[in-house]
Short mmCIF file of C-alpha atoms and ligand atoms in Angstrom, two decimals:
data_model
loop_
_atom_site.label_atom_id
_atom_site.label_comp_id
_atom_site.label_asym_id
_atom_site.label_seq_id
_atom_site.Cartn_x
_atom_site.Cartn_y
_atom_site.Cartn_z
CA UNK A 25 27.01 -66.16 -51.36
CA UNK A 26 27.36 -69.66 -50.52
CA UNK A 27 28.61 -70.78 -46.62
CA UNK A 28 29.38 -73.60 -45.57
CA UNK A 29 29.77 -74.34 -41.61
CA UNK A 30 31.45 -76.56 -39.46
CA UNK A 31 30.88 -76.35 -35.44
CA UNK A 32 33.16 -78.85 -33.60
CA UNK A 33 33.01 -81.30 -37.01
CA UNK A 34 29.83 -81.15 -37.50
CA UNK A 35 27.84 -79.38 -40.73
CA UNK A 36 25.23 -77.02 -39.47
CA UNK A 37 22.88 -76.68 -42.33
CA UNK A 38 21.19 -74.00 -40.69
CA UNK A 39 23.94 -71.40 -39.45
CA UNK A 40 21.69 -69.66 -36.74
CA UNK A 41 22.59 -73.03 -34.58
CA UNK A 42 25.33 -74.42 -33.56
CA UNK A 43 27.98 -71.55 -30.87
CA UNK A 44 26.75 -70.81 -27.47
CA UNK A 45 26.25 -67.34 -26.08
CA UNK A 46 28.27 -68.26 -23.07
CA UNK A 47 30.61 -68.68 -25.57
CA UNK A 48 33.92 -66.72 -24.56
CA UNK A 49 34.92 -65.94 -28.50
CA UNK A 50 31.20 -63.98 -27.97
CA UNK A 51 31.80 -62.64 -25.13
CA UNK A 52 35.07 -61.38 -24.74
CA UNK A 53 36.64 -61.99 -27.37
CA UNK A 54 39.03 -64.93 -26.20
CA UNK A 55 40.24 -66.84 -29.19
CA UNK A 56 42.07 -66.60 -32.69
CA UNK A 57 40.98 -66.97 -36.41
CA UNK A 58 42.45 -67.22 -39.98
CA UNK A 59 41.29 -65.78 -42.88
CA UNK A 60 42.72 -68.15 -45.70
CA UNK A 61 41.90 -68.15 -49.64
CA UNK A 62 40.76 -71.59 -51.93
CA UNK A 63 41.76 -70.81 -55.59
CA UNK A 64 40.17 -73.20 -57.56
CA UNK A 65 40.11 -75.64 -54.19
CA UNK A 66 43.08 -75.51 -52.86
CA UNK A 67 43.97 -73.60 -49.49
CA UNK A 68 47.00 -70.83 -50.14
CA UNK A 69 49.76 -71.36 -48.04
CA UNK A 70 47.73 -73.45 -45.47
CA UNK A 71 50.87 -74.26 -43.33
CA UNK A 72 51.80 -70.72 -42.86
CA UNK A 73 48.31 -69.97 -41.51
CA UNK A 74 48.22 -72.86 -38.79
CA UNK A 75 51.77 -71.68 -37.81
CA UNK A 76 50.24 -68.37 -36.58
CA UNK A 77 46.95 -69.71 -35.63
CA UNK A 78 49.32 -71.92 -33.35
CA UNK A 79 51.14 -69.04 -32.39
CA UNK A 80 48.32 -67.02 -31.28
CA UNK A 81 46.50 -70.06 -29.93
CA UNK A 82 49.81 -70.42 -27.55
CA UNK A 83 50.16 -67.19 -26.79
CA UNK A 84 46.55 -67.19 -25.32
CA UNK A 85 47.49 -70.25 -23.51
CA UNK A 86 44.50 -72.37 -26.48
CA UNK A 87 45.21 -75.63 -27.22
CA UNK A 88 44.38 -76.11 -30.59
CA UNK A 89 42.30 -79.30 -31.34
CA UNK A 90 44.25 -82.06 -32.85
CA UNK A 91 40.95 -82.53 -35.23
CA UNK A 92 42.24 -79.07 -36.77
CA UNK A 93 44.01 -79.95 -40.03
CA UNK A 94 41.14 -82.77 -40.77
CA UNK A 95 38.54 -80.84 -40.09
CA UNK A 96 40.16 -78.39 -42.77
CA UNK A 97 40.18 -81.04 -45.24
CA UNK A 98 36.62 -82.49 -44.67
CA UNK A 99 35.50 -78.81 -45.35
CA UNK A 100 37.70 -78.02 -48.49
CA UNK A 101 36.96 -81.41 -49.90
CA UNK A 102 32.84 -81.26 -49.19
CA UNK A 103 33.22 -77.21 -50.55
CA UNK A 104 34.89 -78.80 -53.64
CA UNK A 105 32.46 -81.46 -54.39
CA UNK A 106 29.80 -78.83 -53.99
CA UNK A 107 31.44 -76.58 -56.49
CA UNK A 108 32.22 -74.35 -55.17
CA UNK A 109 35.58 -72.53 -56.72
CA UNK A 110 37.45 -69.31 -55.57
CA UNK A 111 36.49 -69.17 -51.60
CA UNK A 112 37.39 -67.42 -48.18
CA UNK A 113 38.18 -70.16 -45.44
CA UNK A 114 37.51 -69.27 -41.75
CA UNK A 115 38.76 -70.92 -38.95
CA UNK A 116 37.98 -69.41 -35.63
CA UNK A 117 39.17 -71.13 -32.67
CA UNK A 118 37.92 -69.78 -28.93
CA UNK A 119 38.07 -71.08 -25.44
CA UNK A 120 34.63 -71.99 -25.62
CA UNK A 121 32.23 -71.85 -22.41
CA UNK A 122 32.63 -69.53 -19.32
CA UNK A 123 31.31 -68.31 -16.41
CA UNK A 124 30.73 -64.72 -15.90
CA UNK A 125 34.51 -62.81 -14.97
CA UNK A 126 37.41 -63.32 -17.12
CA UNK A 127 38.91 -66.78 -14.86
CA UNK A 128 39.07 -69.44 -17.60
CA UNK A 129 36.87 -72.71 -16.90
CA UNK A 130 39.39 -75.29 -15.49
CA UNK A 131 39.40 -77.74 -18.48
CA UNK A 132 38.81 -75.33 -21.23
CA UNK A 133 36.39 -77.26 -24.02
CA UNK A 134 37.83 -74.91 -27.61
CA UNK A 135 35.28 -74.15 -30.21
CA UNK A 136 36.53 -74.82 -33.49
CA UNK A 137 34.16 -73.47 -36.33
CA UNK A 138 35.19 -74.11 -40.18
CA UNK A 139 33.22 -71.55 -42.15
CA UNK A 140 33.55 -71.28 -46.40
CA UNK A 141 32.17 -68.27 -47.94
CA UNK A 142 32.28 -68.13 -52.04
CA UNK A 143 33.77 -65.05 -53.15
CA UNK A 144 32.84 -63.22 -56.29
CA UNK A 145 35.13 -62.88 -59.37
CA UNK A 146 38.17 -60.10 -58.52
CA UNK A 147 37.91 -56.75 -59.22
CA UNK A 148 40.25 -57.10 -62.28
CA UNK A 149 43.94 -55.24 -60.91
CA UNK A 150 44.03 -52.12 -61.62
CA UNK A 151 40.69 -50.75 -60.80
CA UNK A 152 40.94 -52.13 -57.18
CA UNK A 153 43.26 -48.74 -56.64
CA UNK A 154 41.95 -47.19 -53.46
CA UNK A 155 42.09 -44.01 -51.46
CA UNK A 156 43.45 -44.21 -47.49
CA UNK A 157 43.75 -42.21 -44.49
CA UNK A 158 45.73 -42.44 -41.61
CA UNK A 159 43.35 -42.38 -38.75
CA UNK A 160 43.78 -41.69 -34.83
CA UNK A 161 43.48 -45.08 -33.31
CA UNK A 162 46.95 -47.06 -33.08
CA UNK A 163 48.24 -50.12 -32.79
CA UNK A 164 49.97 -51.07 -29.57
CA UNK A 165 53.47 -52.54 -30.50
CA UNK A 166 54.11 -52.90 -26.62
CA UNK A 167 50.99 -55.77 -26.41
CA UNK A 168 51.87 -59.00 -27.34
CA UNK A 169 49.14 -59.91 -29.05
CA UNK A 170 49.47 -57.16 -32.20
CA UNK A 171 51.15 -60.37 -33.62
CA UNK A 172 47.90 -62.81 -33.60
CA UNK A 173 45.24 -62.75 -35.16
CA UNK A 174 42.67 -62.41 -31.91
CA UNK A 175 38.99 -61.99 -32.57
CA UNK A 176 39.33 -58.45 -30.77
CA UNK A 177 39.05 -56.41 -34.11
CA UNK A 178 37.40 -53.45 -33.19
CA UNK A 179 40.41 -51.20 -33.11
CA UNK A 180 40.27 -51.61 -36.95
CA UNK A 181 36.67 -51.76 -37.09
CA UNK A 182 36.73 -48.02 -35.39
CA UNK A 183 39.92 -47.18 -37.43
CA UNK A 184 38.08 -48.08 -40.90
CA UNK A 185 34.95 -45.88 -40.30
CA UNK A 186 37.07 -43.11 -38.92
CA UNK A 187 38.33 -43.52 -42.60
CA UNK A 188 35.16 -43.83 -44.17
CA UNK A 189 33.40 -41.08 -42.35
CA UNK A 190 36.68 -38.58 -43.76
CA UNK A 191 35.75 -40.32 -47.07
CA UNK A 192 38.65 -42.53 -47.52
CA UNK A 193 38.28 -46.31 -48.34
CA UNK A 194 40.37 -47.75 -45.88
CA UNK A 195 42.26 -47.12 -43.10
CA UNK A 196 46.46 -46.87 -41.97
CA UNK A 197 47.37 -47.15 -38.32
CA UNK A 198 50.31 -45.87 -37.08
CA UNK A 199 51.81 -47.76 -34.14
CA UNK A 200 51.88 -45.89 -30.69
CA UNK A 201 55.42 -44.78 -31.21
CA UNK A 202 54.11 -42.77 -34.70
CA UNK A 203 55.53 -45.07 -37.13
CA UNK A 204 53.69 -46.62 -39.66
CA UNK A 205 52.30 -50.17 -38.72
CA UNK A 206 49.82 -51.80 -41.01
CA UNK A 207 46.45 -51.28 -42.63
CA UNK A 208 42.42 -52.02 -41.15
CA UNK A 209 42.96 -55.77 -42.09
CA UNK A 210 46.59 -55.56 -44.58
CA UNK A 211 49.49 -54.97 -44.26
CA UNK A 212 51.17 -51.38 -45.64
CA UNK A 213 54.40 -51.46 -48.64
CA UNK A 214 55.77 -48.20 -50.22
CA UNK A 215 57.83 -47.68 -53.23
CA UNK A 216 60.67 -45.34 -52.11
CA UNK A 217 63.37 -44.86 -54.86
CA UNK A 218 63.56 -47.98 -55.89
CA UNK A 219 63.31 -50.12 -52.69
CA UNK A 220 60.33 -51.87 -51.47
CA UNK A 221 59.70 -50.97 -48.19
CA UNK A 222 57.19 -52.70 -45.71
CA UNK A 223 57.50 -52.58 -41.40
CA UNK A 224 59.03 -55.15 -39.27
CA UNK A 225 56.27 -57.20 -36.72
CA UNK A 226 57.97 -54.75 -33.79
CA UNK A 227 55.80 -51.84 -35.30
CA UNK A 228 52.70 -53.55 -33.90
CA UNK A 229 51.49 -55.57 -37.28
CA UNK A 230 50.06 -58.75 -38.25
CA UNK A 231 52.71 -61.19 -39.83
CA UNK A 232 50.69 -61.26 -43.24
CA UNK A 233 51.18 -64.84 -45.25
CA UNK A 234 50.36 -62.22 -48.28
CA UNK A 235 53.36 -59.75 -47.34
CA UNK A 236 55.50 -62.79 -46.68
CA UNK A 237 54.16 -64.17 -49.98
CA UNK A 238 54.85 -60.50 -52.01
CA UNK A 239 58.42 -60.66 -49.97
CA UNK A 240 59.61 -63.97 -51.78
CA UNK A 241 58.20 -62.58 -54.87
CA UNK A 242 60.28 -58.85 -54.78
CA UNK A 243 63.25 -61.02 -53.59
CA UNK A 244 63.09 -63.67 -56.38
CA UNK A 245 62.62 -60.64 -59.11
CA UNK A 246 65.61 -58.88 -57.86
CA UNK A 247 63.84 -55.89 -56.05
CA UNK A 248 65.20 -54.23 -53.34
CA UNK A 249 64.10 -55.13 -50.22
CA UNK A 250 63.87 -53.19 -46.89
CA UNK A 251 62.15 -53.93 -43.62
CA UNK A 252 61.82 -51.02 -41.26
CA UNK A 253 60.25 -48.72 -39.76
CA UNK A 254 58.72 -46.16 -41.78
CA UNK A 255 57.54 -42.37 -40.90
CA UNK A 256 53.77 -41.48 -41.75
CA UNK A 257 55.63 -38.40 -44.06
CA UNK A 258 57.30 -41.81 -46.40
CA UNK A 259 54.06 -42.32 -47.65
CA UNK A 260 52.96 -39.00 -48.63
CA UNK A 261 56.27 -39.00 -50.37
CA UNK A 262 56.53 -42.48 -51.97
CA UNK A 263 56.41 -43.93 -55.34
CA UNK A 264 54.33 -46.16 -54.94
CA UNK A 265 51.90 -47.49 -51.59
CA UNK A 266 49.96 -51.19 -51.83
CA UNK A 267 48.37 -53.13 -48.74
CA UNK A 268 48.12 -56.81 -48.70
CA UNK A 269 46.00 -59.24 -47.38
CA UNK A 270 44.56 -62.52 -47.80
CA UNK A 271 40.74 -61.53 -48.74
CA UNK A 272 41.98 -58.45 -51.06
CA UNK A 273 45.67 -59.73 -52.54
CA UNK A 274 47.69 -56.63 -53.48
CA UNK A 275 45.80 -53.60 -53.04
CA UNK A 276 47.43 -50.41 -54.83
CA UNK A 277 46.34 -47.07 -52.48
CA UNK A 278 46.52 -43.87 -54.79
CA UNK A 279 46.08 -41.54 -52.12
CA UNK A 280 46.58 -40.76 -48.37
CA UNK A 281 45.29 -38.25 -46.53
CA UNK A 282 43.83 -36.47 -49.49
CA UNK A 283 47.55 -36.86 -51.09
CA UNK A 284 47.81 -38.28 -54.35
CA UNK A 285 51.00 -40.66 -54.39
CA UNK A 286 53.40 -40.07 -57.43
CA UNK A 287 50.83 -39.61 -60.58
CA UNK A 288 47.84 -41.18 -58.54
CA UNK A 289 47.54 -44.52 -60.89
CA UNK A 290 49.35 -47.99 -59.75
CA UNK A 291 52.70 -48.14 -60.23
CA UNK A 292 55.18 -50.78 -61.86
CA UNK A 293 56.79 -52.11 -58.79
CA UNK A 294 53.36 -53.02 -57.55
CA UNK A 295 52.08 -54.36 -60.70
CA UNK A 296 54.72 -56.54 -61.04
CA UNK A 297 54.11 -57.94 -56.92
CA UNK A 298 50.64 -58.52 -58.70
CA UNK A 299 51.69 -60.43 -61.08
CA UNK A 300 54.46 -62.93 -59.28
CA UNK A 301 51.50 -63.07 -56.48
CA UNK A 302 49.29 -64.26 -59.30
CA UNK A 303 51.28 -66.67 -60.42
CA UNK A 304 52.47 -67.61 -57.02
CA UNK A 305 49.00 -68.79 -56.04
CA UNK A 306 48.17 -70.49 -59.14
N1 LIG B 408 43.11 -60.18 -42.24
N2 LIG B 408 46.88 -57.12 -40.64
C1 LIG B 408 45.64 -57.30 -40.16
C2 LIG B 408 45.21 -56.54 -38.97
C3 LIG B 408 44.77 -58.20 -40.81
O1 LIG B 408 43.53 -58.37 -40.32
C4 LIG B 408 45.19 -58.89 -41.96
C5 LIG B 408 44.33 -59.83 -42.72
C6 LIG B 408 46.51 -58.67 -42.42
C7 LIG B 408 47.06 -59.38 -43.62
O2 LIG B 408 47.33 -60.72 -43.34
P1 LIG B 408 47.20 -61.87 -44.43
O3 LIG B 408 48.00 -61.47 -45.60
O4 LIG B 408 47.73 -63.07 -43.74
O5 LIG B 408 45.73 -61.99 -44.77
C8 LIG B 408 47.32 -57.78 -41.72
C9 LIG B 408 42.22 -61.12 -42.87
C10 LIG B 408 42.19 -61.08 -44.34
C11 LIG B 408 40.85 -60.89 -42.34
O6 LIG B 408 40.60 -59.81 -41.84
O7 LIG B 408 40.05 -61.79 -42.40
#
């Protein structure tokens, strides 16, 4: 694996330097990220994932460096003329130094670190079919910041080796109200009858860019669309169950809880989410 790292603007050729332990991303967490894909060198839906980096900057009261979007360039550009090809994009933003206690330094100075990590070829569609479980630990619909993309992730770190350890390979949260809310890092669709069916942001998820993305492609192929709240028993029951994310695209899930969905292989509906998501990113 290639990475390549930015810290403030500047390359760190040697990744051990360059973040402070006083750090507040370290230390408690206080800051956002994005996970965003290069296909061939070119950032997917960029825009989309600065909107909710600014979102969740703002919500955490962050102001997010105006040296952002170049710094984004200088990185994609330099990971291009160092060929390298299909690649994750990180940008993590935090609040930078503190002092011990949780009151934020007066004039906050942000971190901003630009990381590129190749990625490997795909697993080619079909065989990324995957087994789930829907594990005790919830997300909190109630807490404002189910919506952004914090660097607090160990509710799903917890939730995916609950998963593991029951031998699943990934994990569904429920919200705290018992509705479905989203996957360890994805988001959560069913096939049920013929409607694609995902949850709305007030059951606790992440805004994915890829359910957005796989929402423009269902609506442009004429498939039925719904956005609601969905009962743990719907996807037992469905046709058809795919997560989506940025890092893993569509996702088909062949079993829950031990349940195999429909006939246990991927089904159409999801195939052809694939496929416009495919050609949607080029
Ligand atoms: N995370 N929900 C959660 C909790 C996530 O962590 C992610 C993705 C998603 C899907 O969002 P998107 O389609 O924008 O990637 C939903 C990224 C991939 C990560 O963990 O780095």
């Amino acid at each position: 694996v290639t990475a390549l790292v930015w810290v403030n603007g500047r390359r760190q050729r040697r990744t051990e330097r360059g973040v402070s332990p006083l750090d507040r991303g370290f230390t408690l967490g206080d800051g956002v990220f994005e996970t965003l894909r290069l296909y061939a060198g070119a950032a997917f839906r960029l825009e989309a994932h600065l909107r909710r980096l600014a979102r969740g900057a703002s919500v955490l009261g962050l102001e997010v460096p105006a040296s952002l979007g170049p710094d984004i360039a200088r990185a994609v550009a330099a990971a291009t003329r160092e060929g390298v090809g299909d690649a994750a994009l990180r940008v993590t933003l935090t609040r930078g130094i503190g002092a011990p206690g949780l009151a934020p330094p007066a004039v906050a100075h942000p971190t901003l670190v630009v990381a590129i990590h190749s990625l490997d070829a795909p697993t080619p569609w079909p065989e990324r079919a995957i087994t789930a479980r829907i594990v005790s630990v919830r997300r909190n619909e109630h807490s404002p910041l189910s919506s952004c993309k914090t660097l607090a992730f160990t509710d799903s770190v917890v939730a995916l080796a609950e998963a593991r350890a029951a031998g699943a390979e990934d994990a569904i949260l429920l919200d705290a109200a018992g509705h479905v809310s989203e996957g360890s890092a994805s988001n959560v669709f069913v096939v049920s009858d013929d409607t694609l069916v995902t949850p709305p942001e007030s059951c606790g998820i992440l805004p994915g860019i890829t359910r957005a993305a796989v929402l423009d492609v269902a609506a442009s192929r004429g498939i039925a669309i719904e956005v609601r709240a969905l009962e743990p028993e719907e996807l037992l029951l469905a046709r058809e169950v795919f997560l989506t994310s940025t890092l893993r695209e569509i996702t088909p899930v062949v079993r829950v809880d031990g349940t195999r969905i429909a006939s246990g292989e991927p089904g159409p509906v999801t195939a052809a989410c694939a496929e416009g998501f495919a050609r949607l990113r080029g």
